[in-house]
CSV table of C-alpha atoms in Angstrom, one decimal:
chain,number,residue,atom,x,y,z
A,1364,MET,CA,158.7,13.9,-119.6
A,1365,CYS,CA,156.8,17.0,-118.5
A,1366,SER,CA,157.2,18.4,-114.9
A,1367,PRO,CA,154.1,20.5,-114.1
A,1368,CYS,CA,156.3,23.6,-114.3
A,1369,GLN,CA,157.3,22.5,-117.7
A,1370,LEU,CA,153.3,21.7,-118.6
A,1371,SER,CA,152.4,24.8,-117.8
A,1372,HIS,CA,155.0,26.7,-119.8
A,1373,LEU,CA,153.7,24.6,-122.6
A,1374,LEU,CA,150.2,25.1,-121.9
A,1375,ALA,CA,150.9,29.2,-121.9
A,1376,THR,CA,153.3,29.6,-124.9
A,1377,GLN,CA,153.1,26.9,-127.4
A,1378,PRO,CA,150.4,27.0,-130.2
A,1379,ALA,CA,147.7,24.5,-130.9
A,1380,LEU,CA,148.1,22.1,-133.4
A,1381,VAL,CA,146.9,23.2,-136.4
A,1382,ALA,CA,145.0,20.4,-137.5
A,1383,SER,CA,145.0,17.4,-134.7
A,1384,SER,CA,143.7,14.4,-136.2
A,1385,PRO,CA,141.0,12.8,-134.3
A,1386,ASP,CA,142.6,9.6,-135.3
A,1387,LEU,CA,145.9,10.3,-133.2
A,1388,THR,CA,143.8,12.3,-130.6
A,1389,GLY,CA,141.8,8.8,-129.9
A,1390,ALA,CA,145.0,7.2,-129.9
A,1391,ARG,CA,146.5,9.6,-126.8
A,1392,TYR,CA,143.1,8.3,-125.1
A,1393,VAL,CA,143.8,4.8,-125.4
A,1394,ASP,CA,147.3,5.5,-124.2
A,1395,ILE,CA,145.8,6.7,-120.7
A,1396,HIS,CA,143.6,3.6,-121.0
A,1397,TRP,CA,146.6,1.0,-121.2
A,1398,GLY,CA,148.7,3.0,-119.3
A,1399,GLN,CA,145.7,2.5,-116.4
A,1400,GLN,CA,145.9,-1.5,-117.0
A,1401,TYR,CA,149.8,-1.5,-117.1
A,1402,CYS,CA,149.8,0.7,-113.7
A,1403,GLN,CA,147.1,-2.1,-112.2
A,1404,ARG,CA,149.5,-4.8,-113.3
A,1405,GLY,CA,152.5,-2.7,-111.5
A,1406,GLN,CA,154.4,-2.4,-115.3
A,1407,TRP,CA,155.5,0.5,-113.9
A,1408,GLU,CA,158.1,2.2,-116.8
A,1409,LYS,CA,155.1,1.0,-119.5
A,1410,ALA,CA,152.3,3.2,-117.6
A,1411,GLU,CA,154.6,6.0,-117.4
A,1412,ASN,CA,155.9,5.9,-121.3
A,1413,LYS,CA,151.8,5.2,-122.2
A,1414,PHE,CA,150.8,8.7,-119.8
A,1415,ALA,CA,153.9,10.4,-120.6
A,1416,THR,CA,153.4,10.0,-124.4
A,1417,ALA,CA,149.9,11.1,-124.2
A,1418,LEU,CA,150.7,14.1,-121.6
A,1419,ALA,CA,152.9,15.5,-124.7
A,1420,TYR,CA,150.3,15.4,-127.2
A,1421,PHE,CA,147.6,17.0,-125.2
A,1422,ALA,CA,149.6,20.0,-123.9
A,1423,ARG,CA,150.9,20.5,-127.8
A,1424,SER,CA,147.2,20.0,-128.5
A,1425,GLN,CA,145.8,22.4,-125.9
A,1426,ASP,CA,143.1,19.7,-124.9
A,1427,LEU,CA,142.7,20.4,-121.4
A,1428,ILE,CA,141.0,17.0,-120.2
A,1429,GLY,CA,143.6,14.8,-122.1
A,1430,VAL,CA,146.3,16.8,-119.9
A,1431,GLY,CA,144.3,16.2,-117.0
A,1432,LYS,CA,143.4,12.7,-117.5
A,1433,SER,CA,147.3,12.2,-118.1
A,1434,LEU,CA,148.2,13.8,-114.8
A,1435,ASN,CA,145.7,11.6,-112.7
A,1436,GLY,CA,147.6,8.7,-114.3
A,1437,LEU,CA,150.9,9.6,-113.6
A,1438,SER,CA,149.3,10.6,-110.1
A,1439,ALA,CA,148.2,7.3,-109.6
A,1440,LEU,CA,151.2,5.8,-110.9
A,1441,TYR,CA,153.7,7.5,-108.3
A,1442,PHE,CA,151.2,7.1,-105.8
A,1443,GLU,CA,151.3,3.1,-106.1
A,1444,GLN,CA,155.0,3.0,-106.2
A,1445,GLY,CA,154.8,4.7,-102.4
A,1446,SER,CA,156.4,8.1,-104.0
A,1447,HIS,CA,153.5,10.5,-102.6
A,1448,SER,CA,155.0,13.7,-102.8
A,1449,ARG,CA,155.6,12.9,-106.5
A,1450,SER,CA,151.7,11.7,-106.9
A,1451,LEU,CA,150.7,15.2,-105.0
A,1452,THR,CA,152.6,17.2,-107.6
A,1453,TYR,CA,150.8,15.6,-110.7
A,1454,SER,CA,147.4,15.5,-108.7
A,1455,GLN,CA,147.8,18.9,-107.7
A,1456,ALA,CA,148.5,20.0,-111.5
A,1457,ALA,CA,145.2,18.0,-112.5
A,1458,ALA,CA,142.7,19.5,-110.2
A,1459,ALA,CA,144.0,23.1,-111.3
A,1460,ILE,CA,143.5,22.3,-115.1
A,1461,LEU,CA,140.2,20.0,-114.6
A,1462,GLU,CA,138.6,22.5,-112.5
A,1463,ASP,CA,136.5,24.8,-115.1
A,1464,THR,CA,136.2,22.0,-117.5
A,1465,ALA,CA,133.2,19.7,-117.9
A,1466,ALA,CA,135.4,16.4,-116.7
A,1467,LYS,CA,133.9,16.2,-113.7
A,1468,TYR,CA,134.5,13.0,-112.8
A,1469,GLU,CA,138.3,13.6,-113.6
A,1470,TYR,CA,138.1,16.6,-111.6
A,1471,ALA,CA,136.6,14.4,-108.8
A,1472,ILE,CA,139.6,11.8,-109.2
A,1473,ALA,CA,142.1,14.8,-109.1
A,1474,LEU,CA,140.7,15.7,-105.5
A,1475,TYR,CA,140.8,12.4,-104.6
A,1476,ARG,CA,144.5,11.4,-105.0
A,1477,LEU,CA,145.6,15.0,-103.9
A,1478,GLY,CA,143.7,14.4,-100.6
A,1479,ILE,CA,145.3,10.8,-100.1
A,1480,SER,CA,148.9,11.9,-101.4
A,1481,HIS,CA,148.3,14.4,-98.2
A,1482,CYS,CA,147.1,11.9,-95.8
A,1483,GLU,CA,149.8,9.8,-96.1
A,1484,LEU,CA,152.5,12.6,-95.9
A,1485,GLN,CA,150.9,13.7,-93.0
A,1486,ASN,CA,149.5,17.2,-94.4
A,1487,ILE,CA,146.1,16.5,-92.1
A,1488,PHE,CA,144.4,19.9,-92.6
A,1489,PRO,CA,144.7,19.9,-96.9
A,1490,ALA,CA,144.1,16.1,-96.8
A,1491,GLU,CA,140.9,16.9,-95.1
A,1492,GLN,CA,139.9,19.9,-97.1
A,1493,SER,CA,140.8,17.9,-100.8
A,1494,LEU,CA,138.7,14.4,-99.8
A,1495,GLU,CA,136.1,16.8,-98.6
A,1496,LYS,CA,135.7,18.4,-101.9
A,1497,ALA,CA,136.3,15.1,-103.5
A,1498,LEU,CA,133.5,13.5,-101.6
A,1499,THR,CA,130.9,16.5,-102.5
A,1500,GLN,CA,131.9,15.8,-106.1
A,1501,PHE,CA,131.7,12.3,-106.2
A,1502,CYS,CA,128.0,12.4,-104.5
A,1503,GLN,CA,127.0,14.5,-107.2
A,1504,LEU,CA,128.2,12.0,-109.7
A,1505,SER,CA,126.2,9.4,-107.9
A,1506,ASN,CA,129.8,7.2,-108.0
A,1507,LEU,CA,129.8,5.1,-104.5
A,1508,GLU,CA,132.8,3.3,-105.0
A,1509,TYR,CA,134.8,6.7,-104.6
A,1510,GLU,CA,132.4,8.1,-101.7
A,1511,ASN,CA,133.4,4.5,-100.0
A,1512,HIS,CA,137.3,5.2,-100.5
A,1513,SER,CA,137.0,9.0,-99.8
A,1514,LEU,CA,134.8,8.4,-96.7
A,1515,ILE,CA,137.1,5.8,-95.4
A,1516,TYR,CA,140.3,8.3,-95.7
A,1517,LEU,CA,138.3,11.2,-94.2
A,1518,GLY,CA,137.4,8.8,-91.2
A,1519,ARG,CA,141.2,8.2,-91.1
A,1520,ILE,CA,142.0,11.8,-90.9
A,1521,TYR,CA,139.2,13.0,-88.4
A,1522,ALA,CA,140.5,9.9,-86.2
A,1523,GLN,CA,144.1,11.4,-86.2
A,1524,GLN,CA,142.5,14.7,-85.1
A,1525,HIS,CA,140.7,13.2,-82.3
A,1526,LYS,CA,137.2,13.6,-83.9
A,1527,PHE,CA,135.9,10.3,-83.0
A,1528,LEU,CA,132.0,10.7,-83.7
A,1529,PHE,CA,133.3,12.1,-87.0
A,1530,ALA,CA,135.6,9.3,-87.6
A,1531,LEU,CA,132.5,6.4,-86.8
A,1532,ALA,CA,129.7,8.3,-89.0
A,1533,CYS,CA,132.1,8.3,-91.7
A,1534,TYR,CA,132.4,4.4,-91.3
A,1535,GLU,CA,129.1,3.8,-90.6
A,1536,SER,CA,128.0,5.8,-93.8
A,1537,VAL,CA,130.2,3.1,-95.9
A,1538,LEU,CA,128.6,0.0,-93.9
A,1539,ASP,CA,125.3,1.3,-94.8
A,1540,SER,CA,126.7,1.5,-98.6
A,1541,LEU,CA,127.6,-1.6,-98.5
A,1542,ILE,CA,124.6,-3.5,-96.9
A,1543,VAL,CA,122.1,-1.2,-99.2
A,1544,ASN,CA,124.0,-1.8,-102.5
A,1545,PRO,CA,125.3,-5.8,-102.4
A,1546,PHE,CA,126.6,-5.9,-105.9
A,1547,LEU,CA,128.8,-3.1,-106.0
A,1548,GLU,CA,132.4,-3.8,-107.2
A,1549,ASN,CA,134.8,-4.7,-104.7
A,1550,ARG,CA,132.6,-5.1,-102.1
A,1551,ARG,CA,134.5,-7.9,-100.2
A,1552,GLU,CA,137.5,-5.6,-99.9
A,1553,MET,CA,135.8,-2.5,-99.0
A,1554,LEU,CA,133.8,-4.3,-96.3
A,1555,SER,CA,137.1,-5.7,-94.5
A,1556,THR,CA,138.5,-2.2,-95.6
A,1557,VAL,CA,136.0,-0.4,-93.2
A,1558,LEU,CA,136.1,-3.2,-90.4
A,1559,ARG,CA,139.4,-3.0,-89.8
A,1560,ALA,CA,139.0,1.2,-89.6
A,1561,VAL,CA,136.3,0.5,-86.7
A,1562,ALA,CA,138.8,-1.9,-85.1
A,1563,GLU,CA,141.6,0.2,-85.0
A,1564,LEU,CA,139.1,3.3,-83.9
A,1565,SER,CA,137.7,0.6,-81.1
A,1566,GLN,CA,141.1,0.5,-79.7
A,1567,GLN,CA,141.7,4.3,-79.5
A,1568,HIS,CA,142.4,5.0,-75.7
A,1569,LYS,CA,141.6,8.7,-76.0
A,1570,ALA,CA,137.8,8.1,-77.5
A,1571,GLY,CA,136.0,8.6,-74.2
A,1572,LYS,CA,133.0,7.3,-72.8
A,1573,ALA,CA,130.7,9.0,-75.2
A,1574,MET,CA,132.7,7.7,-78.2
A,1575,SER,CA,132.8,4.2,-76.5
A,1576,MET,CA,129.3,4.3,-76.4
A,1577,ALA,CA,128.4,5.4,-80.2
A,1578,LEU,CA,131.0,2.5,-81.1
A,1579,GLN,CA,129.4,-0.1,-79.1
A,1580,SER,CA,126.0,0.7,-80.2
A,1581,VAL,CA,127.1,1.1,-84.0
A,1582,LEU,CA,128.5,-2.8,-83.9
A,1583,GLU,CA,125.4,-4.0,-82.4
A,1584,GLU,CA,123.5,-2.1,-84.9
A,1585,TYR,CA,125.5,-4.1,-87.6
A,1586,GLY,CA,125.5,-7.1,-85.8
A,1587,LEU,CA,129.6,-6.7,-85.2
A,1588,ALA,CA,129.4,-6.6,-81.8
A,1589,ALA,CA,131.3,-10.2,-81.3
A,1590,TYR,CA,133.9,-8.2,-83.3
A,1591,HIS,CA,134.6,-5.1,-80.6
A,1592,LEU,CA,138.5,-4.8,-80.2
A,1593,GLN,CA,139.0,-8.0,-82.1
A,1594,VAL,CA,138.1,-7.5,-85.9
A,1595,ALA,CA,141.6,-7.0,-87.2
A,1596,THR,CA,142.7,-10.2,-85.7
A,1597,HIS,CA,139.4,-11.9,-87.5
A,1598,LEU,CA,140.5,-11.0,-90.5
A,1599,GLN,CA,144.0,-11.8,-90.9
């Protein structure tokens, strides 16, 4: 399978396929779809084979969007396997390739995966930068699900920097979204995640009096005051 360095060499030096068949191109996009399905099922080897097959074809045919989608798939696969350094490498390549294409959603996904990989590796500043860029893209695309995912990770990053009011604002935005849009996919899971994040924030000893008052106000606003300091236990 191509490494990002080998991929750059392929894109720079290998001529495009003279006549890339629409049927073959379509089949490779189907490979990406099946790679995603296998990844969700934890069938790692099958997923990797599908993404790698698609990546090799799209690299040869100079299809940048196909290359970016394949790289995003590999980044997601390695993230799920806990190989965050490898995930970061592939998402970095995907973001660089997709930035100037029309594939705005795939570019936003690459930025998001880059950000969460940095976050897991405790690279706080680049994580913050990538996730803020991803959030901007998802807002422009009106993609509420990934807006919420990005906000939860940003809240976590701000909390690590003791920017507690910024973190609380992120979580409040997610709660607003979940209340206003009751039919969002994975709403229950997202609500559970954000409540756990609020619970963790409520237990920060360095938050200070102003932060504690703001947190209590938010908990009361959303009818969550009874969960204060006990949300995580309640959800177990």
